[in-house]
Coordinates of C-alpha atoms and ligand atoms in Angstrom, one line a residue:
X75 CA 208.7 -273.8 10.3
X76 CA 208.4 -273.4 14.0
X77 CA 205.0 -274.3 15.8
X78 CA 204.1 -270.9 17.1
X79 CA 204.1 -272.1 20.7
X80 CA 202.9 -269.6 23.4
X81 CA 205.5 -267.6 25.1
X82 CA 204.9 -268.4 28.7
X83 CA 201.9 -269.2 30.6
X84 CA 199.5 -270.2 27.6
X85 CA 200.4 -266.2 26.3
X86 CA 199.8 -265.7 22.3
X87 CA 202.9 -265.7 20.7
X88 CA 204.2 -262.5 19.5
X89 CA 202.5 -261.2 16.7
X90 CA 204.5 -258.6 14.4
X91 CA 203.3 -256.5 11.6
X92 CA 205.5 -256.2 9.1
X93 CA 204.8 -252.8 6.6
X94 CA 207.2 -252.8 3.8
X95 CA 207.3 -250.0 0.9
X96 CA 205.7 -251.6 -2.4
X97 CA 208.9 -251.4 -3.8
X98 CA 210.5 -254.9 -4.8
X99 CA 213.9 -254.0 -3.8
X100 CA 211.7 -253.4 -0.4
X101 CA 209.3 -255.2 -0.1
X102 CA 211.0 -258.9 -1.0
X103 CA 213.6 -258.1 2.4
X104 CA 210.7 -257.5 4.4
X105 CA 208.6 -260.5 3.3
X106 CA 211.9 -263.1 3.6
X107 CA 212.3 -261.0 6.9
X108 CA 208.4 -262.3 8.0
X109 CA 209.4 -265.9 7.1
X110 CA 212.4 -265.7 9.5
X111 CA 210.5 -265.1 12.4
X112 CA 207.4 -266.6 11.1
X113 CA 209.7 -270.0 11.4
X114 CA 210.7 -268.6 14.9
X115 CA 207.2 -269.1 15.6
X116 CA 206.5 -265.6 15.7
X117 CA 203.3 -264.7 14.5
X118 CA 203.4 -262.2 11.7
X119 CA 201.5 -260.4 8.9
X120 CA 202.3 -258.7 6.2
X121 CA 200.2 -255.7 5.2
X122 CA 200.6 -254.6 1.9
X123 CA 198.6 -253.9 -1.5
X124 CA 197.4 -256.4 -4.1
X125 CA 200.1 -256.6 -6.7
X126 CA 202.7 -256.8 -4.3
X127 CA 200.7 -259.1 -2.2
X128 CA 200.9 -261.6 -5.5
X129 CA 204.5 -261.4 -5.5
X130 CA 205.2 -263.0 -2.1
X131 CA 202.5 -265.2 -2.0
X132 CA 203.9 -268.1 -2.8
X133 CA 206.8 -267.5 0.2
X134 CA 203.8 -266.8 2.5
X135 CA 202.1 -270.1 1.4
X136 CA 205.1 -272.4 1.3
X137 CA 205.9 -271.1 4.7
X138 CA 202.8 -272.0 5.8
X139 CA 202.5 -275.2 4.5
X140 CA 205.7 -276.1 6.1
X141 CA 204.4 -275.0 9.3
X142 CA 204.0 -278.2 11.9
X143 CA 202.1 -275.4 14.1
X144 CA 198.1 -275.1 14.3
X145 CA 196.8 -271.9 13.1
X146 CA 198.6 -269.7 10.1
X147 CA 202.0 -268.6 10.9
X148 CA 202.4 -266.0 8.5
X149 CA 199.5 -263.7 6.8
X150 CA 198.8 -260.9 4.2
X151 CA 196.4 -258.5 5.0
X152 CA 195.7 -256.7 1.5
X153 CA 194.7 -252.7 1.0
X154 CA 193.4 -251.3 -2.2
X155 CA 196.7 -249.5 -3.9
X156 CA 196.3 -246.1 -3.3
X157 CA 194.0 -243.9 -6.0
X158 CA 197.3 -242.0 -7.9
X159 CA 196.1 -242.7 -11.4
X160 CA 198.5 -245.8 -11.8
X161 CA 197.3 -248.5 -14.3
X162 CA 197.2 -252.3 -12.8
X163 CA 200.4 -253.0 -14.9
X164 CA 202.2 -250.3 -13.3
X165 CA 201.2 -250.7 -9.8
X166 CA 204.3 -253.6 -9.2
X167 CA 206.5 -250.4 -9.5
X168 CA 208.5 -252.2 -12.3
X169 CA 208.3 -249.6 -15.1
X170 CA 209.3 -246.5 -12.7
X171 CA 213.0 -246.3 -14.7
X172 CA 211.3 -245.3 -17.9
X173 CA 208.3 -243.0 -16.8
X174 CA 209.0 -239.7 -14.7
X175 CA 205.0 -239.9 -14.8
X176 CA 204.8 -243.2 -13.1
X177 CA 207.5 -243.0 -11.2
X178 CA 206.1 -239.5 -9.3
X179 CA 202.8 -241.1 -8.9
X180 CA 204.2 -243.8 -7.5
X181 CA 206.3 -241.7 -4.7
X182 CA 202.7 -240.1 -3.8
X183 CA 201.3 -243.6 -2.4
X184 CA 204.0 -243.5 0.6
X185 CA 201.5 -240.5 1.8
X186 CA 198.6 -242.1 0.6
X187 CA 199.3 -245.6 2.7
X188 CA 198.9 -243.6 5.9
X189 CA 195.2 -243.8 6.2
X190 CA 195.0 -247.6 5.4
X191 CA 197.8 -247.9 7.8
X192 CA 196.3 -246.2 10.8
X193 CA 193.5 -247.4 10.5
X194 CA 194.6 -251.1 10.8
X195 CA 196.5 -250.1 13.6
X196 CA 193.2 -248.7 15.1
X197 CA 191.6 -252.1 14.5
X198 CA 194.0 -254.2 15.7
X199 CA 196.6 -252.7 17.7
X200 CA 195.0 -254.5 20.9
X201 CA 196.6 -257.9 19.2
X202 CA 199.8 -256.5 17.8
X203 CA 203.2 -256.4 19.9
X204 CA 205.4 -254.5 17.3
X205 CA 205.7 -253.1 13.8
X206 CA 208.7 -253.3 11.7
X207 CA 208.1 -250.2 9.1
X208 CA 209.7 -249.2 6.2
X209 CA 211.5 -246.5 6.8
X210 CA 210.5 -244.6 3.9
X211 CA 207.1 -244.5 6.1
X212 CA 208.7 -241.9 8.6
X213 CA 204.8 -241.0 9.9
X214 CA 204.4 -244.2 11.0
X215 CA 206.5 -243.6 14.0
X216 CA 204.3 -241.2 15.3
X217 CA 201.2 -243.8 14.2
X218 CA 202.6 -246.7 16.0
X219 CA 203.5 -244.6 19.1
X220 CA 200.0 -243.1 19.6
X221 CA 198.7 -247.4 20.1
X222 CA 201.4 -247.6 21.8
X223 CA 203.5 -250.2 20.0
X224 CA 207.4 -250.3 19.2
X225 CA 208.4 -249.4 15.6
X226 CA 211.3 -250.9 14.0
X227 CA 212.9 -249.5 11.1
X228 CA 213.6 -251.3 7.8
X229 CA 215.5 -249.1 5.0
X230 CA 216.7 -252.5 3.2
X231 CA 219.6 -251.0 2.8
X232 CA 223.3 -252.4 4.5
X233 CA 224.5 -251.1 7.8
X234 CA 227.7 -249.3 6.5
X235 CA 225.7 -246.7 4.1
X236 CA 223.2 -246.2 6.6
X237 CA 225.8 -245.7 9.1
X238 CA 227.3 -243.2 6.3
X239 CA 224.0 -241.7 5.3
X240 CA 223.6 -240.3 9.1
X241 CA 227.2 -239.0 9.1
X242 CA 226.7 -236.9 6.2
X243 CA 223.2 -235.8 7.3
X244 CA 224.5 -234.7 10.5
X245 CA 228.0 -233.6 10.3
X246 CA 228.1 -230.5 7.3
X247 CA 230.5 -232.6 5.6
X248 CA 229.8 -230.3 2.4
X249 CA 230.6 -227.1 4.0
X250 CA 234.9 -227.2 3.4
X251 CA 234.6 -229.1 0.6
X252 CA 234.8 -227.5 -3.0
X253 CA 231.9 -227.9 -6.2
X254 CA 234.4 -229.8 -8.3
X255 CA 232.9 -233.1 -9.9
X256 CA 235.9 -234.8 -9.0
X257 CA 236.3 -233.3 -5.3
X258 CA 236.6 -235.8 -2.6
X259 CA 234.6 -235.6 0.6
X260 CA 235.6 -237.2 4.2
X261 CA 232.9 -238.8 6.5
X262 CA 234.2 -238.6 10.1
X263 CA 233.8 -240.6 12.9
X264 CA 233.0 -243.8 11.2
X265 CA 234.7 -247.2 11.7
X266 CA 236.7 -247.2 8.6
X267 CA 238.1 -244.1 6.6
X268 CA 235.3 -243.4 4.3
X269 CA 236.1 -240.8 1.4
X270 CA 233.6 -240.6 -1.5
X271 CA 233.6 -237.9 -4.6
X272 CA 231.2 -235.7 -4.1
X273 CA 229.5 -236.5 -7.5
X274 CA 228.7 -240.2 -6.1
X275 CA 226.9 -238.5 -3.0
X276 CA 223.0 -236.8 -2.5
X277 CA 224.3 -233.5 -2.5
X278 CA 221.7 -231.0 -0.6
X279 CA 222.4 -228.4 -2.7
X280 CA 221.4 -230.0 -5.7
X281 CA 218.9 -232.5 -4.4
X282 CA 216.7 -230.0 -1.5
X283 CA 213.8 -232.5 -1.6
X284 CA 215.7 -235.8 -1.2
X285 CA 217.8 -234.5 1.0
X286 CA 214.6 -233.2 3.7
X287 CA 212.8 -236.4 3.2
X288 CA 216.1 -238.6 4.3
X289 CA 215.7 -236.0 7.3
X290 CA 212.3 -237.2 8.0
X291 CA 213.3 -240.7 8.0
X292 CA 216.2 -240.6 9.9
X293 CA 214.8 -238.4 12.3
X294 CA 211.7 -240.8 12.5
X295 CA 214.1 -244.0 13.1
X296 CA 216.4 -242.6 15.7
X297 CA 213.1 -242.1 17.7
X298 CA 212.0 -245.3 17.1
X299 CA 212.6 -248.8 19.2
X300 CA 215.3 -250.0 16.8
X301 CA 216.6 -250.9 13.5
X302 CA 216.4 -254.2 11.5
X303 CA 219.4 -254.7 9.0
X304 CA 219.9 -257.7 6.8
X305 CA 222.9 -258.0 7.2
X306 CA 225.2 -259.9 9.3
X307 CA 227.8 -259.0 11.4
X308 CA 231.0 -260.3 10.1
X309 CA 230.1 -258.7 6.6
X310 CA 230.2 -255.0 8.0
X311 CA 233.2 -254.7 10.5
X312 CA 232.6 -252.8 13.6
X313 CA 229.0 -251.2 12.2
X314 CA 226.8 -253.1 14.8
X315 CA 228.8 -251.4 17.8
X316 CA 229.2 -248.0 15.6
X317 CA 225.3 -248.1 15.6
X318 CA 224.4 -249.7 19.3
X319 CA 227.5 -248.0 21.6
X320 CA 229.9 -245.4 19.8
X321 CA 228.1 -242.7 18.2
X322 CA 224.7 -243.5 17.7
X323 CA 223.3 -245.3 20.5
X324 CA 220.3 -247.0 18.6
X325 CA 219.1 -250.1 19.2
X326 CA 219.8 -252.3 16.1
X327 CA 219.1 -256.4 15.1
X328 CA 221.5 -258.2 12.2
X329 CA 219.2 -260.9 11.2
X330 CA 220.2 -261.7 7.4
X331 CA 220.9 -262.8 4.9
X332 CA 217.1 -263.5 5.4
X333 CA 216.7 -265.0 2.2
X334 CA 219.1 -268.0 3.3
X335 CA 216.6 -268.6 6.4
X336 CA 213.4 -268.8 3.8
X337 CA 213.6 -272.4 2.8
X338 CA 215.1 -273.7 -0.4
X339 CA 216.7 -271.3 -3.4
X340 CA 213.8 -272.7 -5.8
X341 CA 211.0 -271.2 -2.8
X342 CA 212.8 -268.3 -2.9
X343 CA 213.9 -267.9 -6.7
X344 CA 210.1 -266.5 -7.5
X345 CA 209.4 -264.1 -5.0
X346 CA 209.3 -260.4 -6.3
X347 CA 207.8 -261.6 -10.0
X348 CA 204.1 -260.7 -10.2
X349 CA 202.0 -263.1 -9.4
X350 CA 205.0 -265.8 -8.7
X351 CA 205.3 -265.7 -12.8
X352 CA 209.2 -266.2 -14.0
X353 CA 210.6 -265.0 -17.2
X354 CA 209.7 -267.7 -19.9
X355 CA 213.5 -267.5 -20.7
X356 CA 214.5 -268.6 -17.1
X357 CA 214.1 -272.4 -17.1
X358 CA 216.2 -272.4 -20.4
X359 CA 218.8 -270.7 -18.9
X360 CA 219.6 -272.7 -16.3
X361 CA 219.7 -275.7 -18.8
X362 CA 222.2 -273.1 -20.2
X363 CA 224.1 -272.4 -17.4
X364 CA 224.0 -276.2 -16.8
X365 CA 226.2 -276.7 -20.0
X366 CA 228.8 -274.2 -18.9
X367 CA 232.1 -274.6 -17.2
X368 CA 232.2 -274.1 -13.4
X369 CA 232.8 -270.1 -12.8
X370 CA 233.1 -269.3 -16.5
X371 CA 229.8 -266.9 -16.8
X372 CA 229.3 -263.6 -15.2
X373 CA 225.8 -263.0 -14.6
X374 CA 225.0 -259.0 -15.5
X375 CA 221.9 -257.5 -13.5
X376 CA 220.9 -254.1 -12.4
X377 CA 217.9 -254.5 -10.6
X378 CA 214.2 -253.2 -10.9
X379 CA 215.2 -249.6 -10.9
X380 CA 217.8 -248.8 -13.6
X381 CA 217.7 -247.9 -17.0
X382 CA 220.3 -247.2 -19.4
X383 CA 220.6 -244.8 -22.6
X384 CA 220.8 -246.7 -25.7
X385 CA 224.5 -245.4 -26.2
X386 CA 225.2 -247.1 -22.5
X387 CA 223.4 -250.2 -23.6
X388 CA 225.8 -250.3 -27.1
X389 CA 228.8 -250.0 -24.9
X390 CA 227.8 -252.7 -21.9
X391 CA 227.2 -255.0 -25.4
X392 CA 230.5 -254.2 -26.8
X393 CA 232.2 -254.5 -23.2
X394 CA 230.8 -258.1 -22.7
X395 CA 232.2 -258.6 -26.4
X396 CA 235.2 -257.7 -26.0
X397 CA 235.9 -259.6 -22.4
X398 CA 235.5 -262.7 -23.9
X399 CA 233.6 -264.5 -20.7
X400 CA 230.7 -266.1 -21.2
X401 CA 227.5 -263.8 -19.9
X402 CA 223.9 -264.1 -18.6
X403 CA 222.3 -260.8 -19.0
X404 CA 219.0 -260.1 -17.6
X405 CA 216.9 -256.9 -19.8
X406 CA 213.9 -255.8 -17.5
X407 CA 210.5 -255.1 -19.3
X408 CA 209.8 -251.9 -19.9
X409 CA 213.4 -250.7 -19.9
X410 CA 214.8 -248.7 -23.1
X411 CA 217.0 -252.0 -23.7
X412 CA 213.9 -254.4 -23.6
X413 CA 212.1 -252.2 -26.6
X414 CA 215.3 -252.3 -28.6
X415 CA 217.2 -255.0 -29.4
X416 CA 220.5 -255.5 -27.4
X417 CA 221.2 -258.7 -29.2
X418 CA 221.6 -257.3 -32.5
X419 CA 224.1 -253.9 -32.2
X420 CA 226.6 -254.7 -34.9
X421 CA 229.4 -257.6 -33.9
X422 CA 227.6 -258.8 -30.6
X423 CA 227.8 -262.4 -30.3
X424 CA 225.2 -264.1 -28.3
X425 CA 225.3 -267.4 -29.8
X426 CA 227.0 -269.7 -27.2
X427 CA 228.5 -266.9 -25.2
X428 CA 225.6 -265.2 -23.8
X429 CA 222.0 -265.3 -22.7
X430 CA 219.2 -263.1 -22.8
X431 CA 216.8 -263.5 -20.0
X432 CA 214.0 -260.7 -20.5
X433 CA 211.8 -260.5 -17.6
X434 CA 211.6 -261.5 -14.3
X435 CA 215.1 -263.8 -13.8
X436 CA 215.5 -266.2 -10.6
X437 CA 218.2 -264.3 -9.7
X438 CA 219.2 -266.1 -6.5
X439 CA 219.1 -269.4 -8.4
X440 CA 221.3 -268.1 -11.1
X441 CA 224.0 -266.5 -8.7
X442 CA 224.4 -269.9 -6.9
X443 CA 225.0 -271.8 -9.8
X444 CA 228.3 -273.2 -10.6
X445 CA 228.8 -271.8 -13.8
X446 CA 228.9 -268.4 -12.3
X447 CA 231.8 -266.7 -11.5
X448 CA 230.7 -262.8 -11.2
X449 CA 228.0 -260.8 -11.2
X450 CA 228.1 -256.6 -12.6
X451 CA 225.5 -255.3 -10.2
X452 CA 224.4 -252.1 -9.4
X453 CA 224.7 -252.6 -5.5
X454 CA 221.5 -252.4 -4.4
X455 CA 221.8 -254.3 -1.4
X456 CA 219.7 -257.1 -1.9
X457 CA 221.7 -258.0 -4.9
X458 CA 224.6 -257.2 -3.5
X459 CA 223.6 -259.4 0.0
X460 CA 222.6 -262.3 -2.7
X461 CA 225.8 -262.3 -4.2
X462 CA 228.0 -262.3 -1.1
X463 CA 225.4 -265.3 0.3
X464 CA 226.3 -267.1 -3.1
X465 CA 229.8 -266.3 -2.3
X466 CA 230.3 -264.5 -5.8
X467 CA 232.7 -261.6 -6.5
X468 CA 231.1 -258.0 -8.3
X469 CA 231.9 -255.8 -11.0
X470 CA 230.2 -252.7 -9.2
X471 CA 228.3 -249.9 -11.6
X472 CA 226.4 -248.1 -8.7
X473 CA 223.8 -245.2 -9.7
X474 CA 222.0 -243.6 -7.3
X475 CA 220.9 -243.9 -3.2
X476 CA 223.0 -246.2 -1.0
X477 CA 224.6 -248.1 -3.9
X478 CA 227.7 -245.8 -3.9
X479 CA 228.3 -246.6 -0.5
X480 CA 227.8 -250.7 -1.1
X481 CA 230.6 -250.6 -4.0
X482 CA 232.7 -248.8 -1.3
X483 CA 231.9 -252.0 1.1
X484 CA 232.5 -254.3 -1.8
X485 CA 235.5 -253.0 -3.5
X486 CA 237.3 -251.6 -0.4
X487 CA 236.6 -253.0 3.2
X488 CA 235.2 -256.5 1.9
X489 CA 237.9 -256.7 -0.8
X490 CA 235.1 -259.0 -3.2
X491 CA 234.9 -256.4 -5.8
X492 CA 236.0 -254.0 -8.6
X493 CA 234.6 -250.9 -10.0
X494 CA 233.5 -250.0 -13.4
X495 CA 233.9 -246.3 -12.8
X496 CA 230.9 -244.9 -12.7
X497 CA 231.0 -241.5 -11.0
X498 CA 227.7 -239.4 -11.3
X499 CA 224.6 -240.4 -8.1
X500 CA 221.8 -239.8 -10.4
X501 CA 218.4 -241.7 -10.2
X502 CA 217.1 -243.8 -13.4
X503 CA 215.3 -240.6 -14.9
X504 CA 218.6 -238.8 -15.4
X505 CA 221.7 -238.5 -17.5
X506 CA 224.7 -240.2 -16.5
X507 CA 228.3 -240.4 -18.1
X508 CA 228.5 -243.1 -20.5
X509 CA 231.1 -246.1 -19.4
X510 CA 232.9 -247.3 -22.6
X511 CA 233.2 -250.8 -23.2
X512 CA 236.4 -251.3 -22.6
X513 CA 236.2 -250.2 -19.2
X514 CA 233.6 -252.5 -18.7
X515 CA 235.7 -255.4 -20.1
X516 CA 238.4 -254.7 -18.2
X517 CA 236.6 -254.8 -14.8
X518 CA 234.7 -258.2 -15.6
X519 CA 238.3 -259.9 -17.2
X520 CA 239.8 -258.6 -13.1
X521 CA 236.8 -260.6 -11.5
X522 CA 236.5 -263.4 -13.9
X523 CA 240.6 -263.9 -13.8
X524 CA 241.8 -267.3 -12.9
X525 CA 245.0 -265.9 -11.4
X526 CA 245.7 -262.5 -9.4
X527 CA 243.6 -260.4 -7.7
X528 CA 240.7 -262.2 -9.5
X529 CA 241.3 -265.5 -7.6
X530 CA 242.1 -263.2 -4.3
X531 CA 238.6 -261.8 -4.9
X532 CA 237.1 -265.4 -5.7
X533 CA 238.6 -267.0 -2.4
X534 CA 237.4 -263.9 -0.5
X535 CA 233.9 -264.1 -1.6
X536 CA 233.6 -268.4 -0.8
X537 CA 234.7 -267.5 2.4
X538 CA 232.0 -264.5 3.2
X539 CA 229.4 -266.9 1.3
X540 CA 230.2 -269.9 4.2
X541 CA 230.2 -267.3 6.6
X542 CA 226.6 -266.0 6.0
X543 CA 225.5 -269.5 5.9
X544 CA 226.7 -269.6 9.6
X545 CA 225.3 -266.2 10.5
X546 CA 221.8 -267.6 9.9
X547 CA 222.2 -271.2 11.5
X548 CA 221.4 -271.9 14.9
X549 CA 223.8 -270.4 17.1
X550 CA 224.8 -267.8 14.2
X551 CA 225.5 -264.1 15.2
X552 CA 221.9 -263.4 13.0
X553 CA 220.0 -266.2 14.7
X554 CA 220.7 -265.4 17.9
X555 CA 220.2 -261.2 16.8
X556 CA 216.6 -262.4 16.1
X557 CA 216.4 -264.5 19.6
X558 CA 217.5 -261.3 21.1
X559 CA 214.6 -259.0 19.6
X560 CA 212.2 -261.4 20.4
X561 CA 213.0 -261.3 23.7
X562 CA 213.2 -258.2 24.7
X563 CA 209.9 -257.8 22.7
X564 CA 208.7 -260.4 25.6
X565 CA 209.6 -258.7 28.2
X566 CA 208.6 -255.5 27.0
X567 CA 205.0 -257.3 26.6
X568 CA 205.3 -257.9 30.3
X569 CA 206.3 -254.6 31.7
X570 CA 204.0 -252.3 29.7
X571 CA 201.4 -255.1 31.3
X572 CA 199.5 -256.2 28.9
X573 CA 198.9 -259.7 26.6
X574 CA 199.3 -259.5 23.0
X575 CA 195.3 -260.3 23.1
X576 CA 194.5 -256.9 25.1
Ligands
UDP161 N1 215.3 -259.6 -8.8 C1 215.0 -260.9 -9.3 N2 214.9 -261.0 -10.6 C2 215.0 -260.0 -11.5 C3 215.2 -258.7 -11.0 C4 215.4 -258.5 -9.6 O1 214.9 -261.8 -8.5 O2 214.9 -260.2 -12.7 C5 215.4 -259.4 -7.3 C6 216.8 -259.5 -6.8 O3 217.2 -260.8 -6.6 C7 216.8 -258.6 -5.6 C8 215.7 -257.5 -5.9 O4 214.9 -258.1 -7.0 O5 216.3 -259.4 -4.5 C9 216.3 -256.2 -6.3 O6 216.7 -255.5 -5.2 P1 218.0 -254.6 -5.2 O7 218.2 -254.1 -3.8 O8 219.2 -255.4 -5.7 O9 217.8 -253.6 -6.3 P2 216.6 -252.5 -6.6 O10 215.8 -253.1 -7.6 O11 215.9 -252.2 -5.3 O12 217.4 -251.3 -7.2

């Protein structure tokens, strides 16, 4: 960690607040995001609410204690969770796939974190150079622009689906298109010829809500300073100047993967459980995964938001069956799967072939182990970033938001993945189609094969793994994307004439 040395003339350093949505899938980016310029000797602090807070406070202290630089590097200012009738062991936002309940009190607290917000901002905006925000927090544009202070955006999403998000927001791409499930829809003006069915997308007509609050928030982040994206340029072809010159014109910072620049995988294999506490299952299987053959288990993991039907869970069972590969499978608490028992649907064999990790997994540990050779992901982007820094191939099985647009990244500009099939954009609370097993089976046998397009796919991934490696080190198109924000946030300090201490 860098000292926080003053920026010129004994100044402060620059101090950022970083705001992310309690989310894990949000708020883990954000807080590896802190670390990065917190070891850039950037002064920054994270304001968030307790549970969360528990969950990256062991990346906050170990970036700390590895600071060479007087004073605290990195903080956590902590606000009660907002009053929506939430028990404590909901509040981490875990069990949101299997309660419509919790999951709609939940949504409430992004208005409810307003107040807190604002008012921190009234209390220390004098000492505060910039906030990045979650961009789910679209009023916080308007917040930080009545102190007077830059926002930056943070959806935690990649740069291609956002890129892809505003096109179908702003160009009626709907409008010539027909109701079929299977109709195809065309998204202009993008870098690469993007075509998605329209049963993968947010379609306005059935979705009024989502689609006005996207609105909001893209509305709110093309007024604000600029964008964060972890991300890194080499991974999304041509989106950097799609975003900065051709059609958009926004101001926008590659800086990731951020979780390569947080230290070692074991400081960051912890972060997002509650209170840094690891599935008891997860030390065994490493030892596990130790015993295996290099590249000979797939690791299977959908994230904190998904849940399947019991029929869906019978068939991904039967589908690891029948590929044959060795499997680690991580079951989230609280999910349908964790209250049955996927281990015991007729003929599934999890002696020696597979592991059950129930729980919070160190999924970053896991990826970049040997023994792995694929990963079935939904594509949320932090897995999906993960896998490509551990230089791992995917069997995609997107659901819902930007993952449809990730397994389009994956699968067909990146080349490092295949699809299950999944079809229907539909959020954790809803139906979707059922993928048989042999479909499943057949995707992971394409990624897990020694020989054609599965060793294609292999050599593909090494190569985008080395190269997000490089994208963080020094001289690294993402190092020098955060040199760059930093100083223009210098110079801004000195034109609008005032020291980050008033
Ligand atoms: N994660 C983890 N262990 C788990 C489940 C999730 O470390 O058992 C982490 C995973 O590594 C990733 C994040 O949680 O960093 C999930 O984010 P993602 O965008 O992939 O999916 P989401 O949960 O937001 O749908």
């Amino acid at each position: 960690m860098a000292a926080m040395a003053p920026t010129k003339d004994g100044e402060p350093p620059l101090h950022i607040l970083f705001f992310p949505f309690l989310l894990p899938g949000h708020l883990i980016p954000m807080a590896d995001m802190a670390v990065l310029f917190a070891a850039r000797g950037v002064r920054c602090t994270v304001l968030t609410t307790p549970v969360q807070a528990s969950t990256i406070r062991s990346v906050v202290d170990r970036a700390n204690d590895s600071s060479s630089a007087a004073g605290t590097p990195m903080s956590i200012s902590v606000v009660p969770f907002p009053d929506v009738g939430l028990p404590m062991a909901a509040q981490s936002g875990r069990d949101l796939a299997t309660s419509r309940d919790y999951h709609d009190r939940f949504l409430q607290t992004v208005e409810l974190l307003r107040e807190p917000f604002c008012r921190f901002l009234s209390d220390h905006h004098a000492d505060i150079d910039a906030v990045v925000s979650d961009s789910l927090f679209h009023w916080s544009a308007h917040a930080a622009a009545e102190h007077g202070l830059p926002r930056i955006a943070f959806l935690a999403t990649s740069m291609f689906a956002r890129a892809c998000t505003d096109t179908v927001l702003r160009s009626n791409v709907f409008e010539s298109c027909s109701d079929d499930h299977g109709a195809v829809v065309s998204l202009p003006g993008l870098p690469h010829r993007v075509e998605q069915r329209r049963s993968q997308m947010m379609d306005p007509a059935k979705r009024p809500h989502e689609w006005a609050m996207f609105q909001l928030i893209h509305a709110a982040d093309r007024s604000s300073y600029g964008e964060l994206f972890n991300s890194f340029r080499v991974l999304e072809p041509g989106y950097a100047e799609h975003y900065r010159a051709t059609q958009l014109r926004r101001r926008a910072w590659l800086v990731g993967p951020v979780a390569l620049a947080s230290g070692s995988l074991e400081d960051v294999a912890s972060r997002g459980a509650v209170a840094g506490a690891l599935s008891p299952d997860a030390a065994v299987c490493l030892r596990w995964l130790d015993a295996k053959q290099a590249s000979s288990v797939v690791y299977v993991s959908f994230g904190t938001m998904t849940n399947f039907s019991p029929e869906q869970m019978r068939e991904l069972a039967r589908g690891l069956d029948l590929s044959g590969k060795n499997f680690v499978w991580v079951i989230a608490k609280g999910s349908t799967a964790a209250s049955s028992d996927p281990s015991t649907p007729d003929g599934f064999p999890t002696a020696n072939r597979g592991y059950i990790v129930r729980g919070w997994a160190p999924q970053v540990l896991i990826l970049n182990h040997p023994a792995v050779g694929g990963f079935v992901t939904h594509c949320g982007w932090n897995s999906t970033l993960e896998a490509v820094s551990a230089g791992v191939p995917m069997v995609t099985w997107p659901r819902y938001a930007d993952q449809f647009y990730n397994e389009k990244l994956v699968v067909e500009v990146l080349g490092v993945g295949v699809g299950v099939g999944a079809e229907d954009y539909a959020s954790c609370l809803e139906t979707h189609r059922v993928i048989a097993g042999e479909a499943i089976a057949e995707s992971i046998r394409r990624v897990m094969g020694e020989e054609g397009d599965g060793a294609a796919m292999r050599k593909e991934a090494k190569e985008l793994g080395v190269m997000a490696r490089g994208a963080v080190e020094k001289g690294g198109s993402s190092y020098d994307d955060v040199g760059q924000l930093m100083e223009e946030l210098i110079a801004r300090r000195s034109s609008v004439g005032c020291t980050a201490d008033g």
